[in-house]
JSON list of C-alpha atoms in Angstrom, two decimals:
[
{"chain": "A", "resi": 1, "resn": "MET", "atom": "CA", "xyz": [2.71, 21.43, -20.82]},
{"chain": "A", "resi": 2, "resn": "GLU", "atom": "CA", "xyz": [5.75, 21.45, -17.77]},
{"chain": "A", "resi": 3, "resn": "ALA", "atom": "CA", "xyz": [5.01, 24.99, -17.27]},
{"chain": "A", "resi": 4, "resn": "VAL", "atom": "CA", "xyz": [1.58, 23.88, -16.91]},
{"chain": "A", "resi": 5, "resn": "ARG", "atom": "CA", "xyz": [2.39, 21.34, -14.44]},
{"chain": "A", "resi": 6, "resn": "ARG", "atom": "CA", "xyz": [4.36, 23.97, -12.13]},
{"chain": "A", "resi": 7, "resn": "LEU", "atom": "CA", "xyz": [1.51, 26.67, -12.21]},
{"chain": "A", "resi": 8, "resn": "VAL", "atom": "CA", "xyz": [-0.72, 23.57, -10.42]},
{"chain": "A", "resi": 9, "resn": "GLN", "atom": "CA", "xyz": [1.87, 22.69, -8.13]},
{"chain": "A", "resi": 10, "resn": "ILE", "atom": "CA", "xyz": [1.90, 26.67, -6.94]},
{"chain": "A", "resi": 11, "resn": "GLN", "atom": "CA", "xyz": [-1.33, 26.92, -7.05]},
{"chain": "A", "resi": 12, "resn": "GLN", "atom": "CA", "xyz": [-1.65, 24.05, -4.71]},
{"chain": "A", "resi": 13, "resn": "GLU", "atom": "CA", "xyz": [1.19, 25.17, -2.29]},
{"chain": "A", "resi": 14, "resn": "LYS", "atom": "CA", "xyz": [-0.01, 28.73, -1.99]},
{"chain": "A", "resi": 15, "resn": "PRO", "atom": "CA", "xyz": [-2.85, 28.02, 0.15]},
{"chain": "A", "resi": 16, "resn": "ALA", "atom": "CA", "xyz": [-0.46, 26.78, 3.21]},
{"chain": "A", "resi": 17, "resn": "LEU", "atom": "CA", "xyz": [2.61, 28.73, 2.40]},
{"chain": "A", "resi": 18, "resn": "GLN", "atom": "CA", "xyz": [0.06, 31.99, 3.02]},
{"chain": "A", "resi": 19, "resn": "GLN", "atom": "CA", "xyz": [-1.17, 30.00, 6.27]},
{"chain": "A", "resi": 20, "resn": "LEU", "atom": "CA", "xyz": [2.48, 29.84, 7.45]},
{"chain": "A", "resi": 21, "resn": "MET", "atom": "CA", "xyz": [3.74, 33.21, 6.19]},
{"chain": "A", "resi": 22, "resn": "ARG", "atom": "CA", "xyz": [0.48, 34.73, 8.31]},
{"chain": "A", "resi": 23, "resn": "MET", "atom": "CA", "xyz": [1.82, 32.41, 11.47]},
{"chain": "A", "resi": 24, "resn": "GLY", "atom": "CA", "xyz": [5.25, 33.88, 11.05]},
{"chain": "A", "resi": 25, "resn": "SER", "atom": "CA", "xyz": [6.38, 30.00, 10.48]},
{"chain": "A", "resi": 26, "resn": "ILE", "atom": "CA", "xyz": [8.49, 30.92, 7.46]},
{"chain": "A", "resi": 27, "resn": "GLY", "atom": "CA", "xyz": [10.31, 34.33, 6.39]},
{"chain": "A", "resi": 28, "resn": "ASP", "atom": "CA", "xyz": [9.57, 36.76, 3.81]},
{"chain": "A", "resi": 29, "resn": "ASP", "atom": "CA", "xyz": [12.73, 35.42, 1.38]},
{"chain": "A", "resi": 30, "resn": "LEU", "atom": "CA", "xyz": [10.79, 32.66, 1.57]},
{"chain": "A", "resi": 31, "resn": "TRP", "atom": "CA", "xyz": [7.57, 34.48, 0.85]},
{"chain": "A", "resi": 32, "resn": "ARG", "atom": "CA", "xyz": [9.80, 36.18, -1.34]},
{"chain": "A", "resi": 33, "resn": "ASP", "atom": "CA", "xyz": [11.26, 33.71, -3.16]},
{"chain": "A", "resi": 34, "resn": "PHE", "atom": "CA", "xyz": [7.90, 31.72, -4.17]},
{"chain": "A", "resi": 35, "resn": "SER", "atom": "CA", "xyz": [6.49, 34.65, -5.44]},
{"chain": "A", "resi": 36, "resn": "VAL", "atom": "CA", "xyz": [9.04, 35.29, -7.70]},
{"chain": "A", "resi": 37, "resn": "ALA", "atom": "CA", "xyz": [8.65, 31.91, -9.14]},
{"chain": "A", "resi": 38, "resn": "GLU", "atom": "CA", "xyz": [4.90, 32.65, -9.43]},
{"chain": "A", "resi": 39, "resn": "GLN", "atom": "CA", "xyz": [5.50, 35.54, -11.56]},
{"chain": "A", "resi": 40, "resn": "GLN", "atom": "CA", "xyz": [7.96, 33.84, -13.45]},
{"chain": "A", "resi": 41, "resn": "THR", "atom": "CA", "xyz": [6.03, 31.04, -13.98]},
{"chain": "A", "resi": 42, "resn": "MET", "atom": "CA", "xyz": [2.87, 33.42, -14.99]},
{"chain": "A", "resi": 43, "resn": "MET", "atom": "CA", "xyz": [4.99, 34.65, -17.61]},
{"chain": "A", "resi": 44, "resn": "GLU", "atom": "CA", "xyz": [6.43, 31.37, -19.21]},
{"chain": "A", "resi": 45, "resn": "LEU", "atom": "CA", "xyz": [2.58, 30.81, -19.70]},
{"chain": "A", "resi": 46, "resn": "GLN", "atom": "CA", "xyz": [1.88, 34.42, -20.82]},
{"chain": "A", "resi": 47, "resn": "GLU", "atom": "CA", "xyz": [4.36, 34.07, -23.94]},
{"chain": "A", "resi": 48, "resn": "VAL", "atom": "CA", "xyz": [3.84, 30.03, -24.66]},
{"chain": "A", "resi": 49, "resn": "SER", "atom": "CA", "xyz": [-0.07, 31.99, -25.21]},
{"chain": "A", "resi": 50, "resn": "GLN", "atom": "CA", "xyz": [1.45, 34.65, -27.46]},
{"chain": "A", "resi": 51, "resn": "GLU", "atom": "CA", "xyz": [3.61, 32.22, -29.40]},
{"chain": "A", "resi": 52, "resn": "ALA", "atom": "CA", "xyz": [0.61, 29.77, -29.94]},
{"chain": "A", "resi": 53, "resn": "ASN", "atom": "CA", "xyz": [-1.60, 32.48, -30.90]},
{"chain": "A", "resi": 54, "resn": "THR", "atom": "CA", "xyz": [0.85, 33.62, -33.33]},
{"chain": "A", "resi": 55, "resn": "TYR", "atom": "CA", "xyz": [0.07, 29.95, -35.33]},
{"chain": "A", "resi": 56, "resn": "LYS", "atom": "CA", "xyz": [-3.78, 30.54, -35.00]},
{"chain": "A", "resi": 57, "resn": "ALA", "atom": "CA", "xyz": [-6.07, 32.77, -33.43]},
{"chain": "A", "resi": 58, "resn": "ASN", "atom": "CA", "xyz": [-7.07, 32.13, -29.73]},
{"chain": "A", "resi": 59, "resn": "TRP", "atom": "CA", "xyz": [-5.08, 29.07, -29.48]},
{"chain": "A", "resi": 60, "resn": "GLY", "atom": "CA", "xyz": [-3.71, 29.21, -26.45]},
{"chain": "A", "resi": 61, "resn": "GLN", "atom": "CA", "xyz": [-6.66, 28.59, -24.92]},
{"chain": "A", "resi": 62, "resn": "THR", "atom": "CA", "xyz": [-6.38, 25.32, -26.27]},
{"chain": "A", "resi": 63, "resn": "ILE", "atom": "CA", "xyz": [-2.97, 24.40, -25.12]},
{"chain": "A", "resi": 64, "resn": "PHE", "atom": "CA", "xyz": [-3.44, 25.06, -21.98]},
{"chain": "A", "resi": 65, "resn": "SER", "atom": "CA", "xyz": [-6.85, 23.05, -21.89]},
{"chain": "A", "resi": 66, "resn": "THR", "atom": "CA", "xyz": [-5.32, 20.32, -23.54]},
{"chain": "A", "resi": 67, "resn": "ALA", "atom": "CA", "xyz": [-2.05, 20.04, -20.95]},
{"chain": "A", "resi": 68, "resn": "ALA", "atom": "CA", "xyz": [-4.36, 20.25, -18.66]},
{"chain": "A", "resi": 69, "resn": "GLN", "atom": "CA", "xyz": [-6.40, 17.15, -19.87]},
{"chain": "A", "resi": 70, "resn": "MET", "atom": "CA", "xyz": [-3.11, 15.83, -20.52]},
{"chain": "A", "resi": 71, "resn": "LEU", "atom": "CA", "xyz": [-1.72, 16.55, -16.86]},
{"chain": "A", "resi": 72, "resn": "GLU", "atom": "CA", "xyz": [-4.53, 15.11, -15.29]},
{"chain": "A", "resi": 73, "resn": "HIS", "atom": "CA", "xyz": [-4.42, 12.02, -18.06]},
{"chain": "A", "resi": 74, "resn": "GLU", "atom": "CA", "xyz": [-0.80, 11.62, -16.31]},
{"chain": "A", "resi": 75, "resn": "LYS", "atom": "CA", "xyz": [-1.70, 11.52, -12.91]},
{"chain": "A", "resi": 76, "resn": "GLN", "atom": "CA", "xyz": [-4.26, 8.59, -13.56]},
{"chain": "A", "resi": 77, "resn": "LYS", "atom": "CA", "xyz": [-2.08, 6.70, -15.23]},
{"chain": "A", "resi": 78, "resn": "VAL", "atom": "CA", "xyz": [0.26, 6.91, -12.25]},
{"chain": "A", "resi": 79, "resn": "LEU", "atom": "CA", "xyz": [-2.85, 6.70, -9.56]},
{"chain": "A", "resi": 80, "resn": "GLN", "atom": "CA", "xyz": [-3.76, 3.23, -11.53]},
{"chain": "A", "resi": 81, "resn": "ALA", "atom": "CA", "xyz": [-0.20, 2.21, -11.42]},
{"chain": "A", "resi": 82, "resn": "GLU", "atom": "CA", "xyz": [-0.26, 2.68, -7.68]},
{"chain": "A", "resi": 83, "resn": "MET", "atom": "CA", "xyz": [-3.63, 0.77, -7.23]},
{"chain": "A", "resi": 84, "resn": "LYS", "atom": "CA", "xyz": [-2.37, -2.32, -9.56]},
{"chain": "A", "resi": 85, "resn": "THR", "atom": "CA", "xyz": [0.88, -2.64, -7.68]},
{"chain": "A", "resi": 86, "resn": "MET", "atom": "CA", "xyz": [-1.56, -2.41, -4.27]},
{"chain": "A", "resi": 87, "resn": "ARG", "atom": "CA", "xyz": [-3.34, -4.35, -5.19]},
{"chain": "A", "resi": 88, "resn": "GLU", "atom": "CA", "xyz": [-0.90, -7.14, -6.34]},
{"chain": "A", "resi": 89, "resn": "ALA", "atom": "CA", "xyz": [1.53, -6.87, -2.63]},
{"chain": "A", "resi": 90, "resn": "GLU", "atom": "CA", "xyz": [-2.24, -7.46, -0.81]},
{"chain": "A", "resi": 91, "resn": "GLU", "atom": "CA", "xyz": [-3.07, -10.43, -3.40]},
{"chain": "A", "resi": 92, "resn": "LYS", "atom": "CA", "xyz": [0.11, -11.26, -2.20]},
{"chain": "A", "resi": 93, "resn": "ARG", "atom": "CA", "xyz": [-0.29, -10.84, 1.31]},
{"chain": "A", "resi": 94, "resn": "LYS", "atom": "CA", "xyz": [-3.74, -12.32, 1.04]},
{"chain": "A", "resi": 95, "resn": "GLN", "atom": "CA", "xyz": [-1.91, -15.89, -0.32]},
{"chain": "A", "resi": 96, "resn": "ILE", "atom": "CA", "xyz": [0.67, -15.36, 2.31]},
{"chain": "A", "resi": 97, "resn": "GLN", "atom": "CA", "xyz": [-1.83, -15.20, 5.26]},
{"chain": "A", "resi": 98, "resn": "GLU", "atom": "CA", "xyz": [-3.56, -18.02, 3.50]},
{"chain": "A", "resi": 99, "resn": "LYS", "atom": "CA", "xyz": [-0.89, -20.27, 3.10]},
{"chain": "A", "resi": 100, "resn": "GLU", "atom": "CA", "xyz": [0.72, -19.67, 6.61]},
{"chain": "A", "resi": 101, "resn": "LEU", "atom": "CA", "xyz": [-2.71, -20.41, 8.05]},
{"chain": "A", "resi": 102, "resn": "LYS", "atom": "CA", "xyz": [-2.99, -24.01, 6.19]},
{"chain": "A", "resi": 103, "resn": "LEU", "atom": "CA", "xyz": [0.20, -24.80, 7.31]},
{"chain": "A", "resi": 104, "resn": "ALA", "atom": "CA", "xyz": [-0.90, -23.93, 11.13]},
{"chain": "A", "resi": 105, "resn": "GLU", "atom": "CA", "xyz": [-3.45, -26.04, 10.68]},
{"chain": "A", "resi": 106, "resn": "GLU", "atom": "CA", "xyz": [-1.09, -28.56, 9.47]},
{"chain": "A", "resi": 107, "resn": "ARG", "atom": "CA", "xyz": [1.12, -28.21, 12.57]},
{"chain": "A", "resi": 108, "resn": "GLU", "atom": "CA", "xyz": [-2.52, -28.42, 14.45]},
{"chain": "A", "resi": 109, "resn": "GLN", "atom": "CA", "xyz": [-3.22, -31.26, 13.15]},
{"chain": "A", "resi": 110, "resn": "GLU", "atom": "CA", "xyz": [0.08, -33.54, 13.05]},
{"chain": "A", "resi": 111, "resn": "ARG", "atom": "CA", "xyz": [0.38, -32.18, 17.24]},
{"chain": "A", "resi": 112, "resn": "ARG", "atom": "CA", "xyz": [-2.90, -34.27, 17.67]},
{"chain": "A", "resi": 113, "resn": "LEU", "atom": "CA", "xyz": [-2.46, -36.94, 15.78]},
{"chain": "A", "resi": 114, "resn": "LYS", "atom": "CA", "xyz": [1.07, -37.34, 17.59]},
{"chain": "A", "resi": 115, "resn": "GLU", "atom": "CA", "xyz": [-1.22, -36.95, 21.03]},
{"chain": "A", "resi": 116, "resn": "ALA", "atom": "CA", "xyz": [-3.66, -39.20, 20.10]},
{"chain": "A", "resi": 117, "resn": "LYS", "atom": "CA", "xyz": [-1.13, -41.79, 19.09]},
{"chain": "A", "resi": 118, "resn": "LYS", "atom": "CA", "xyz": [1.01, -41.19, 22.48]},
{"chain": "A", "resi": 119, "resn": "ALA", "atom": "CA", "xyz": [-2.44, -41.48, 24.33]},
{"chain": "A", "resi": 120, "resn": "GLU", "atom": "CA", "xyz": [-3.17, -44.87, 22.25]},
{"chain": "A", "resi": 121, "resn": "GLU", "atom": "CA", "xyz": [0.35, -46.37, 23.61]},
{"chain": "A", "resi": 122, "resn": "ASP", "atom": "CA", "xyz": [-0.20, -44.86, 27.05]},
{"chain": "A", "resi": 123, "resn": "LEU", "atom": "CA", "xyz": [-3.44, -46.57, 26.62]},
{"chain": "A", "resi": 124, "resn": "LEU", "atom": "CA", "xyz": [-1.90, -49.85, 25.49]},
{"chain": "A", "resi": 125, "resn": "LYS", "atom": "CA", "xyz": [1.03, -50.04, 28.05]},
{"chain": "A", "resi": 126, "resn": "MET", "atom": "CA", "xyz": [-2.15, -49.40, 31.03]},
{"chain": "A", "resi": 127, "resn": "GLU", "atom": "CA", "xyz": [-3.82, -52.58, 29.65]},
{"chain": "A", "resi": 128, "resn": "GLU", "atom": "CA", "xyz": [-0.26, -54.50, 29.40]},
{"chain": "A", "resi": 129, "resn": "GLU", "atom": "CA", "xyz": [0.32, -53.52, 32.90]},
{"chain": "A", "resi": 130, "resn": "GLU", "atom": "CA", "xyz": [-3.15, -54.80, 34.41]},
{"chain": "A", "resi": 131, "resn": "LYS", "atom": "CA", "xyz": [-3.56, -57.74, 32.24]},
{"chain": "A", "resi": 132, "resn": "LYS", "atom": "CA", "xyz": [0.45, -58.48, 33.61]},
{"chain": "A", "resi": 133, "resn": "LYS", "atom": "CA", "xyz": [-1.30, -57.61, 36.97]},
{"chain": "A", "resi": 134, "resn": "SER", "atom": "CA", "xyz": [-4.39, -59.56, 36.62]},
{"chain": "A", "resi": 135, "resn": "PRO", "atom": "CA", "xyz": [-3.08, -63.20, 36.12]},
{"chain": "A", "resi": 136, "resn": "LYS", "atom": "CA", "xyz": [-0.72, -62.30, 39.20]},
{"chain": "A", "resi": 137, "resn": "ASN", "atom": "CA", "xyz": [-3.69, -61.69, 41.48]},
{"chain": "A", "resi": 138, "resn": "LYS", "atom": "CA", "xyz": [-5.53, -64.77, 40.38]},
{"chain": "A", "resi": 139, "resn": "LYS", "atom": "CA", "xyz": [-2.64, -67.03, 41.15]},
{"chain": "A", "resi": 140, "resn": "GLY", "atom": "CA", "xyz": [-2.09, -65.87, 44.58]},
{"chain": "A", "resi": 141, "resn": "LYS", "atom": "CA", "xyz": [-6.13, -65.65, 45.51]},
{"chain": "A", "resi": 142, "resn": "LYS", "atom": "CA", "xyz": [-6.28, -69.64, 44.15]}
]
């Protein structure tokens, strides 16, 4: 299965490497190393296929398709795990935002209550001052 994984990786990376080679971004040595690795992987896969065919006719193709399916299944499991992790992180982030919003609303409500209380106290003081001034004014007019 590992040889199939390497072959898939080589096949995925080859077009990009060819493009870099054409642009002159990489040297001949790297391309040669890549080609050797590709050939070695192909030879390994041929050996595996030949060995599999000694056990049962045409079994070489079967094991490669099975290995490819297993690799795809592993990829799906990894993606599902990543999606689960991302979903959990998003849910936590959302909960934190909701808590922060609730706290902000509570703070705002407390601030408004304090302002209202202060305004009430100020009005009461003003009324008391008016009451104190009113009797004096009435006495002075008589």
